[in-house]
Tab-separated table of C-alpha atoms and ligand atoms in Angstrom:
chain	number	residue	atom	x	y	z
A	1	MET	CA	-0.076	-0.103	0.052
A	2	LYS	CA	1.135	3.625	-0.902
A	3	VAL	CA	-0.413	6.293	0.776
A	4	SER	CA	0.534	9.772	-0.261
A	5	ILE	CA	-0.272	12.651	2.372
A	6	ILE	CA	-0.619	15.916	0.553
A	7	LEU	CA	-0.321	19.289	2.641
A	8	GLY	CA	1.028	22.633	2.289
A	9	THR	CA	0.080	24.923	5.261
A	10	ARG	CA	0.922	25.078	8.988
A	11	PRO	CA	-2.478	23.541	10.344
A	12	GLN	CA	-2.179	20.970	7.464
A	13	ILE	CA	1.332	19.761	8.939
A	14	ILE	CA	0.227	19.773	12.221
A	15	LYS	CA	-2.910	17.361	11.508
A	16	SER	CA	-0.838	15.231	9.265
A	17	ALA	CA	2.310	14.719	11.663
A	18	PRO	CA	0.513	12.036	13.908
A	19	VAL	CA	-0.827	9.794	11.164
A	20	TYR	CA	2.414	10.060	9.187
A	21	ALA	CA	3.834	8.516	12.535
A	22	ALA	CA	1.089	5.916	12.847
A	23	PHE	CA	1.456	4.858	9.260
A	24	ARG	CA	5.199	4.489	9.625
A	25	ARG	CA	4.556	2.480	12.848
A	26	ARG	CA	2.319	-0.073	10.934
A	27	GLY	CA	4.820	-0.505	8.329
A	28	VAL	CA	2.848	1.326	5.484
A	29	ASP	CA	4.776	3.054	2.604
A	30	CYS	CA	3.587	6.628	3.469
A	31	GLU	CA	5.008	9.833	1.756
A	32	ILE	CA	4.609	13.551	2.049
A	33	VAL	CA	3.850	15.873	-0.947
A	34	ASN	CA	4.123	19.622	-0.020
A	35	THR	CA	2.334	22.160	-2.292
A	36	GLY	CA	4.152	25.031	-1.248
A	37	GLN	CA	1.169	27.154	-0.157
A	38	HIS	CA	2.915	28.373	2.975
A	39	TYR	CA	6.228	29.247	1.833
A	40	ASP	CA	8.060	31.133	4.545
A	41	TYR	CA	10.335	28.825	6.859
A	42	GLU	CA	8.487	29.552	9.808
A	43	MET	CA	4.886	28.760	8.204
A	44	ASN	CA	6.126	25.357	6.322
A	45	ARG	CA	9.429	23.737	7.003
A	46	GLN	CA	9.959	24.832	10.357
A	47	PHE	CA	7.058	22.439	11.242
A	48	PHE	CA	8.579	19.556	9.488
A	49	SER	CA	11.824	19.298	11.605
A	50	GLU	CA	9.802	20.117	14.820
A	51	LEU	CA	7.064	17.395	14.305
A	52	ARG	CA	9.760	15.095	12.866
A	53	LEU	CA	8.402	14.622	8.994
A	54	PRO	CA	10.772	13.403	6.431
A	55	ASP	CA	11.487	15.851	3.770
A	56	PRO	CA	8.654	15.660	1.266
A	57	ALA	CA	8.711	13.083	-1.649
A	58	ALA	CA	7.680	15.962	-3.945
A	59	ASP	CA	7.463	19.815	-3.417
A	60	LEU	CA	5.320	21.781	-5.616
A	61	ASN	CA	6.671	25.079	-4.401
A	62	VAL	CA	3.523	27.112	-5.446
A	63	GLY	CA	4.581	29.703	-3.495
A	64	ALA	CA	2.586	33.400	-3.449
A	65	GLY	CA	-0.002	34.176	-5.768
A	66	THR	CA	-3.730	34.468	-5.748
A	67	PRO	CA	-5.936	31.808	-4.595
A	68	GLY	CA	-6.830	30.948	-8.055
A	69	ARG	CA	-3.496	30.700	-9.540
A	70	GLN	CA	-2.130	28.692	-6.342
A	71	VAL	CA	-5.183	26.145	-6.649
A	72	SER	CA	-4.638	25.681	-10.408
A	73	ALA	CA	-0.839	25.411	-10.180
A	74	ILE	CA	-1.333	22.644	-7.247
A	75	ILE	CA	-3.896	20.725	-9.437
A	76	GLY	CA	-1.509	20.870	-12.536
A	77	GLY	CA	1.730	19.562	-10.352
A	78	LEU	CA	-0.177	17.022	-8.612
A	79	GLY	CA	-1.569	15.595	-11.829
A	80	GLU	CA	1.862	15.487	-13.075
A	81	LEU	CA	2.955	13.572	-10.380
A	82	PHE	CA	0.220	11.332	-10.032
A	83	GLU	CA	0.764	10.483	-13.760
A	84	LYS	CA	4.126	9.080	-13.063
A	85	ALA	CA	3.283	7.182	-9.909
A	86	PRO	CA	-0.151	7.206	-8.204
A	87	PRO	CA	-0.522	6.615	-5.054
A	88	GLN	CA	-3.070	3.821	-3.804
A	89	ILE	CA	-4.976	6.648	-1.850
A	90	ALA	CA	-4.342	10.273	-0.976
A	91	LEU	CA	-4.961	11.704	2.544
A	92	VAL	CA	-5.691	15.261	2.241
A	93	PRO	CA	-6.114	17.094	5.809
A	94	GLY	CA	-8.106	20.168	6.685
A	95	ASP	CA	-9.801	22.836	4.366
A	96	THR	CA	-7.050	25.121	2.910
A	97	ASN	CA	-6.904	26.050	-0.844
A	98	SER	CA	-4.235	23.301	-0.898
A	99	ALA	CA	-6.937	20.662	0.208
A	100	LEU	CA	-9.393	21.738	-2.389
A	101	ALA	CA	-6.899	21.815	-5.184
A	102	ALA	CA	-5.380	18.038	-3.699
A	103	GLY	CA	-9.150	16.677	-3.992
A	104	ILE	CA	-9.885	18.166	-7.369
A	105	ALA	CA	-6.440	16.603	-8.712
A	106	CYS	CA	-7.088	13.165	-7.038
A	107	VAL	CA	-10.476	12.891	-8.714
A	108	LYS	CA	-9.322	13.895	-12.125
A	109	SER	CA	-6.599	11.063	-11.607
A	110	GLY	CA	-8.694	8.271	-10.420
A	111	VAL	CA	-6.615	8.482	-6.807
A	112	PRO	CA	-9.221	7.831	-3.826
A	113	VAL	CA	-9.163	10.527	-1.439
A	114	ALA	CA	-9.352	10.278	2.279
A	115	HIS	CA	-10.420	13.602	3.649
A	116	LEU	CA	-9.089	14.080	7.278
A	117	GLU	CA	-11.350	16.413	9.420
A	118	ALA	CA	-14.233	15.888	7.456
A	119	GLY	CA	-17.778	16.999	8.264
A	120	CYS	CA	-16.316	20.111	10.025
A	121	ARG	CA	-18.852	23.309	9.421
A	122	SER	CA	-18.871	26.892	10.474
A	123	GLY	CA	-22.151	27.483	8.118
A	124	ASP	CA	-20.283	30.966	6.997
A	125	PHE	CA	-19.902	30.724	3.233
A	126	ARG	CA	-17.828	33.944	3.068
A	127	MET	CA	-15.050	31.733	4.571
A	128	ALA	CA	-12.806	30.189	1.920
A	129	GLU	CA	-12.252	27.350	3.992
A	130	GLU	CA	-15.933	26.576	4.457
A	131	VAL	CA	-16.719	26.410	0.666
A	132	ASN	CA	-13.243	24.401	0.332
A	133	ARG	CA	-14.426	21.934	2.922
A	134	ARG	CA	-17.714	21.397	1.591
A	135	LEU	CA	-16.471	20.913	-1.967
A	136	LEU	CA	-13.787	18.315	-0.579
A	137	ASP	CA	-15.911	16.286	1.339
A	138	HIS	CA	-18.610	15.657	-1.366
A	139	MET	CA	-15.545	14.681	-3.751
A	140	SER	CA	-13.957	12.285	-1.119
A	141	HIS	CA	-14.294	8.595	-0.976
A	142	LEU	CA	-13.574	8.321	2.719
A	143	LEU	CA	-14.544	10.581	5.365
A	144	LEU	CA	-12.501	10.684	8.549
A	145	CYS	CA	-14.740	12.867	10.956
A	146	PRO	CA	-13.057	14.311	13.803
A	147	THR	CA	-16.269	14.488	16.172
A	148	SER	CA	-19.711	12.835	16.155
A	149	ARG	CA	-21.205	16.579	15.125
A	150	CYS	CA	-19.332	16.503	11.977
A	151	VAL	CA	-20.510	12.557	11.205
A	152	ALA	CA	-23.967	14.099	11.172
A	153	ASN	CA	-23.234	16.968	9.214
A	154	VAL	CA	-22.093	14.752	6.574
A	155	TYR	CA	-25.392	12.689	6.814
A	156	ARG	CA	-27.538	15.987	6.920
A	157	GLU	CA	-26.000	17.153	3.641
A	158	HIS	CA	-26.672	13.537	1.897
A	159	VAL	CA	-22.644	13.482	0.978
A	160	LEU	CA	-22.373	10.541	-1.144
A	161	ALA	CA	-19.147	8.919	0.443
A	162	ASP	CA	-18.086	5.271	0.354
A	163	SER	CA	-17.248	5.193	4.202
A	164	VAL	CA	-17.753	7.724	7.048
A	165	VAL	CA	-15.600	7.167	10.148
A	166	ASN	CA	-15.545	9.146	13.456
A	167	VAL	CA	-11.896	8.400	14.224
A	168	GLY	CA	-11.349	11.667	16.578
A	169	ASP	CA	-9.107	14.580	16.266
A	170	THR	CA	-5.401	13.748	15.344
A	171	MET	CA	-4.423	17.377	16.592
A	172	TYR	CA	-5.741	15.805	20.182
A	173	ASP	CA	-3.371	12.880	19.600
A	174	SER	CA	-0.524	15.434	19.675
A	175	LEU	CA	-1.657	17.739	22.051
A	176	LEU	CA	-2.080	14.897	24.604
A	177	LYS	CA	1.606	13.912	24.049
A	178	LEU	CA	3.008	17.322	24.021
A	179	ALA	CA	1.179	18.786	26.755
A	180	PRO	CA	3.634	18.094	29.691
A	181	ARG	CA	6.286	19.760	27.838
A	182	ALA	CA	4.243	22.753	26.958
A	183	ARG	CA	3.043	22.915	30.828
A	184	ALA	CA	6.526	22.773	32.145
A	185	SER	CA	8.092	25.177	29.417
A	186	ASP	CA	7.771	28.861	30.043
A	187	PRO	CA	8.457	30.876	26.751
A	188	ALA	CA	6.647	33.938	27.935
A	189	SER	CA	9.061	34.311	30.964
A	190	GLY	CA	11.437	35.027	28.482
A	191	LEU	CA	9.532	38.211	27.847
A	192	GLY	CA	9.308	39.204	31.495
A	193	LEU	CA	5.664	37.682	31.964
A	194	ARG	CA	4.343	35.946	34.787
A	195	HIS	CA	2.484	32.450	34.275
A	196	GLY	CA	-1.056	32.939	33.818
A	197	GLY	CA	-0.669	36.820	33.629
A	198	TYR	CA	-0.907	37.689	30.101
A	199	VAL	CA	-3.097	37.321	27.002
A	200	PHE	CA	-2.154	34.999	23.988
A	201	MET	CA	-3.465	35.992	20.531
A	202	THR	CA	-3.321	35.116	17.358
A	203	LEU	CA	-5.438	36.731	13.896
A	204	HIS	CA	-5.131	35.588	10.702
A	205	ARG	CA	-8.240	35.194	8.830
A	206	ALA	CA	-9.324	37.454	5.739
A	207	GLU	CA	-12.791	38.233	7.337
A	208	THR	CA	-10.625	39.694	10.310
A	209	VAL	CA	-7.651	41.125	9.059
A	210	ASP	CA	-8.520	42.445	5.607
A	211	ASP	CA	-11.030	44.509	7.224
A	212	PRO	CA	-9.118	47.656	8.434
A	213	ASP	CA	-11.965	48.709	11.045
A	214	ALA	CA	-12.190	45.242	12.121
A	215	LEU	CA	-8.505	44.767	12.706
A	216	ARG	CA	-8.219	48.028	14.257
A	217	ARG	CA	-11.274	47.280	16.613
A	218	VAL	CA	-9.807	43.851	17.889
A	219	VAL	CA	-6.250	45.046	18.015
A	220	GLY	CA	-7.412	48.069	20.131
A	221	ALA	CA	-9.685	46.172	22.272
A	222	ALA	CA	-6.968	43.517	23.064
A	223	GLY	CA	-4.797	46.179	24.040
A	224	SER	CA	-7.031	47.722	26.422
A	225	LEU	CA	-7.600	44.673	28.692
A	226	PRO	CA	-5.703	44.687	32.004
A	227	LEU	CA	-3.410	42.202	30.742
A	228	PRO	CA	-0.478	42.350	28.567
A	229	VAL	CA	-0.824	40.635	25.265
A	230	VAL	CA	1.467	38.351	23.308
A	231	PHE	CA	0.388	38.470	19.767
A	232	SER	CA	2.028	35.835	17.274
A	233	VAL	CA	1.655	37.473	13.693
A	234	HIS	CA	0.827	35.733	10.603
A	235	PRO	CA	2.287	36.996	7.387
A	236	ARG	CA	-1.107	37.862	6.165
A	237	THR	CA	-1.562	40.291	9.421
A	238	LYS	CA	1.683	41.569	9.338
A	239	ALA	CA	1.158	42.950	5.802
A	240	ARG	CA	-2.138	44.496	6.871
A	241	PHE	CA	-0.845	46.452	9.688
A	242	LYS	CA	1.778	48.079	7.248
A	243	GLU	CA	-0.762	48.549	4.540
A	244	PHE	CA	-3.452	50.159	6.709
A	245	GLY	CA	-0.899	51.982	9.310
A	246	ILE	CA	-1.818	50.081	12.318
A	247	ALA	CA	0.462	50.338	15.263
A	248	PRO	CA	-0.729	48.060	18.090
A	249	ARG	CA	-0.449	49.716	21.787
A	250	GLN	CA	2.693	49.332	23.848
A	251	ASN	CA	1.117	46.276	26.124
A	252	VAL	CA	0.981	44.270	22.840
A	253	LYS	CA	4.108	42.553	22.148
A	254	LEU	CA	4.472	41.307	18.518
A	255	LEU	CA	6.251	38.413	17.742
A	256	GLU	CA	6.923	36.375	14.553
A	257	PRO	CA	5.246	33.296	13.674
A	258	LEU	CA	5.939	30.552	16.863
A	259	PRO	CA	7.243	26.928	16.444
A	260	TYR	CA	4.762	24.553	17.498
A	261	MET	CA	5.929	23.946	21.178
A	262	GLU	CA	6.475	27.582	22.023
A	263	THR	CA	2.945	28.285	20.641
A	264	LEU	CA	1.465	25.348	23.307
A	265	GLY	CA	3.584	26.664	25.531
A	266	MET	CA	2.298	30.156	25.271
A	267	VAL	CA	-1.204	28.998	25.503
A	268	SER	CA	-0.479	26.884	28.547
A	269	GLY	CA	0.830	30.116	30.477
A	270	SER	CA	-1.324	32.374	29.509
A	271	ARG	CA	-4.727	33.511	31.583
A	272	LEU	CA	-6.730	33.620	28.083
A	273	VAL	CA	-6.870	33.047	24.361
A	274	ILE	CA	-7.818	35.750	21.761
A	275	THR	CA	-7.985	34.155	18.153
A	276	ASP	CA	-10.083	33.532	14.916
A	277	SER	CA	-7.957	30.154	14.395
A	278	GLY	CA	-9.763	26.873	14.193
A	279	GLY	CA	-7.059	25.006	15.656
A	280	LEU	CA	-6.079	27.371	18.279
A	281	GLN	CA	-9.483	27.237	19.887
A	282	LYS	CA	-9.152	23.626	20.332
A	283	GLU	CA	-5.701	23.694	21.746
A	284	ALA	CA	-6.675	26.402	24.251
A	285	PHE	CA	-9.973	24.172	25.279
A	286	TRP	CA	-7.358	21.017	25.511
A	287	LEU	CA	-4.770	22.925	27.760
A	288	GLY	CA	-7.859	24.320	29.819
A	289	LYS	CA	-7.705	28.071	28.503
A	290	PRO	CA	-10.540	30.040	27.701
A	291	SER	CA	-10.935	31.757	24.645
A	292	LEU	CA	-12.564	34.564	22.922
A	293	ILE	CA	-13.142	34.106	19.176
A	294	THR	CA	-12.960	36.822	16.960
A	295	ARG	CA	-15.657	35.594	14.608
A	296	GLU	CA	-19.444	35.104	14.400
A	297	THR	CA	-19.523	31.530	13.732
A	298	THR	CA	-17.394	28.586	14.869
A	299	GLU	CA	-16.505	24.994	13.602
A	300	TRP	CA	-16.155	23.952	17.018
A	301	GLY	CA	-19.637	24.901	18.653
A	302	GLU	CA	-18.859	22.220	21.033
A	303	ILE	CA	-16.493	24.403	22.858
A	304	VAL	CA	-18.606	27.434	23.081
A	305	ARG	CA	-21.385	25.087	24.315
A	306	ALA	CA	-19.207	23.804	27.009
A	307	GLY	CA	-18.963	27.134	28.320
A	308	ALA	CA	-15.033	27.292	27.513
A	309	ALA	CA	-15.058	30.222	24.849
A	310	VAL	CA	-17.026	32.892	23.613
A	311	LEU	CA	-17.843	34.320	20.118
A	312	VAL	CA	-17.185	38.020	20.138
A	313	GLY	CA	-16.961	39.120	16.283
A	314	THR	CA	-14.664	42.031	16.219
A	315	ASP	CA	-16.561	44.348	18.671
A	316	ALA	CA	-14.705	45.997	21.150
A	317	ARG	CA	-17.487	46.071	23.564
A	318	ARG	CA	-18.082	42.177	23.085
A	319	ILE	CA	-14.438	41.658	23.411
A	320	GLU	CA	-14.461	43.471	26.986
A	321	ARG	CA	-17.557	41.330	27.982
A	322	GLY	CA	-16.229	38.100	26.687
A	323	TYR	CA	-13.121	38.857	28.808
A	324	ALA	CA	-15.220	39.203	32.080
A	325	ARG	CA	-17.032	36.176	31.166
A	326	SER	CA	-13.987	34.415	30.862
A	327	GLN	CA	-12.540	35.340	34.323
A	328	LYS	CA	-15.560	33.040	35.787
A	329	MET	CA	-14.976	30.021	33.492
A	330	GLY	CA	-13.417	26.906	35.674
A	331	GLU	CA	-12.547	23.244	35.491
A	332	ALA	CA	-15.922	21.965	34.457
A	333	ASN	CA	-15.968	24.015	31.387
A	334	PHE	CA	-13.003	22.251	30.157
A	335	ARG	CA	-13.817	18.579	31.294
A	336	SER	CA	-15.604	17.240	27.801
A	337	ALA	CA	-12.442	17.238	25.900
A	338	ARG	CA	-12.009	13.384	25.566
A	339	ARG	CA	-15.795	12.961	25.024
A	340	ILE	CA	-16.006	15.196	21.984
A	341	PHE	CA	-12.685	14.753	20.336
A	342	GLY	CA	-11.687	11.312	20.961
A	343	ASN	CA	-9.081	9.265	22.998
A	344	GLY	CA	-5.817	10.562	21.652
A	345	ASN	CA	-5.779	7.501	19.367
A	346	ALA	CA	-7.334	8.937	16.269
A	347	SER	CA	-4.110	8.117	14.082
A	348	GLU	CA	-4.349	4.904	14.699
A	349	LYS	CA	-8.282	4.933	13.716
A	350	VAL	CA	-7.238	6.614	10.632
A	351	VAL	CA	-4.649	3.895	9.465
A	352	LYS	CA	-7.219	1.159	10.147
A	353	ALA	CA	-10.031	3.052	8.257
A	354	VAL	CA	-7.745	3.667	5.252
A	355	GLU	CA	-6.527	-0.092	5.456
A	356	ALA	CA	-10.270	-1.399	5.792
A	357	TYR	CA	-11.151	1.382	2.863
A	358	LEU	CA	-8.600	-0.321	0.552
A	359	THR	CA	-9.676	-3.618	1.224
A	360	GLU	CA	-13.263	-3.204	1.058
A	361	SER	CA	-13.050	-1.257	-2.181
A	362	GLY	CA	-11.049	-3.965	-3.757
A	363	ARG	CA	-7.882	-1.512	-3.911
A	364	GLY	CA	-5.808	-2.760	-0.998
B	1	UD1	C1	-4.296	29.723	5.210
B	1	UD1	C2	-5.809	28.606	5.129
B	1	UD1	C3	-6.455	28.651	6.540
B	1	UD1	C4	-5.286	28.344	7.840
B	1	UD1	C5	-4.133	29.444	7.430
B	1	UD1	C6	-3.087	29.015	8.565
B	1	UD1	C7	-6.625	28.716	2.985
B	1	UD1	C8	-8.134	29.444	2.142
B	1	UD1	N1	-6.586	29.236	4.230
B	1	UD1	O1	-4.820	30.844	5.426
B	1	UD1	O2	-7.723	27.647	6.449
B	1	UD1	O3	-6.006	28.353	8.672
B	1	UD1	O4	-3.682	29.092	6.330
B	1	UD1	O5	-2.265	29.804	8.461
B	1	UD1	O6	-5.900	27.948	2.571
B	1	UD1	N2	1.869	34.563	3.139
B	1	UD1	C9	3.205	34.396	3.593
B	1	UD1	N3	3.818	33.552	3.889
B	1	UD1	C10	3.543	32.311	3.948
B	1	UD1	C11	2.281	32.060	3.704
B	1	UD1	C12	1.403	32.987	3.064
B	1	UD1	O7	3.714	35.833	3.303
B	1	UD1	O8	4.659	31.557	4.370
B	1	UD1	C13	1.141	35.712	2.782
B	1	UD1	C14	0.610	35.400	1.322
B	1	UD1	O9	1.074	35.734	0.390
B	1	UD1	C15	-0.783	36.188	1.265
B	1	UD1	C16	-1.246	35.819	2.605
B	1	UD1	O10	0.022	35.395	3.600
B	1	UD1	O11	-0.820	37.233	1.230
B	1	UD1	C17	-2.354	34.681	2.829
B	1	UD1	O12	-1.668	33.507	2.633
B	1	UD1	P1	-2.583	32.312	2.361
B	1	UD1	O13	-1.936	30.785	2.054
B	1	UD1	O14	-3.795	32.687	1.076
B	1	UD1	O15	-3.775	31.965	3.446
B	1	UD1	P2	-3.594	31.813	4.929
B	1	UD1	O16	-4.054	33.203	5.290
B	1	UD1	O17	-2.055	31.613	5.503
């Protein structure tokens, strides 16, 4: 059996790393194909070394460009690769432009697709990711869902896949393994910050950072909270700061994109997380930290319903009120993690589901 994991962005590398390790433990021939959608070292290759992934078998190096150009370059590049050496199945994680393009390239080349993180929905069609994930689910043969709610979404939409499996969340696998080291590390102390005495913030979504007023409101409101803010700045956000002439207040400390362990260490030492990222919401929840989500919707409504996160949009008053609410959140709000996201063995379940799919479909 030969499996290709197709990725190209920071979150896809994080989701894939434990699955690659599980395939290798099982002795499966598994290779990584990197689209290069994220091209800065800090957004891509840094995570390969940190999460112990091998060099990619192929690197398409699509680099900067409009989403349309990136998607078409990935479809073309993967098509050529598959013509020479098609894998038996491609594992495609997440909802990025790379994921959509990989799905299209696979179906055009007759390569079956296993979508990792299938069924995840925010219901917000303004998000490129929502469109990508829905289209990819409909193209995929095997849907690997992280939660029972994701399974329900797939059935509700009558997605016609060959197989739908609730495997749990592979990011949770990684987190459980790395949490003790993250808790023991204290990266914020190097910035002179007290454990539990700062806010950790990330913002990168087009809906938040491409709107100058929204970006100004969020950064201004975060800077007015009674705690210092550590802000790990995505390249897109950095570019918008410059373009819109936004300079955060003095108590907002700007950092380059951080390595994975350092990010988990920052979350683990914080009082609170402010983010528009899907992945970071989950990591905050798993590490027992409240989050304020600067969006109107989330794919991970379970966390909001557990009372561990608040949707605050980009409104300064709601961010203030969310902060006040977060101060009342306690241990009870964080207990449901295992029930919702699996037992930390999602990657093993992915391997089993892929093997079963290939056997049952006669491709094994
Ligand atoms: C992408 C994903 C998003 C994911 C995020 C994690 C899509 C539609 N979105 O968003 O789901 O949460 O990655 O980071 O695929 N840039 C750099 N250096 C890089 C990468 C990007 O400067 O290494 C710049 C690009 O030139 C572009 C901007 O950042 O101007 C956005 O990059 P893009 O890859 O389009 O999407 P992300 O915002 O990173």
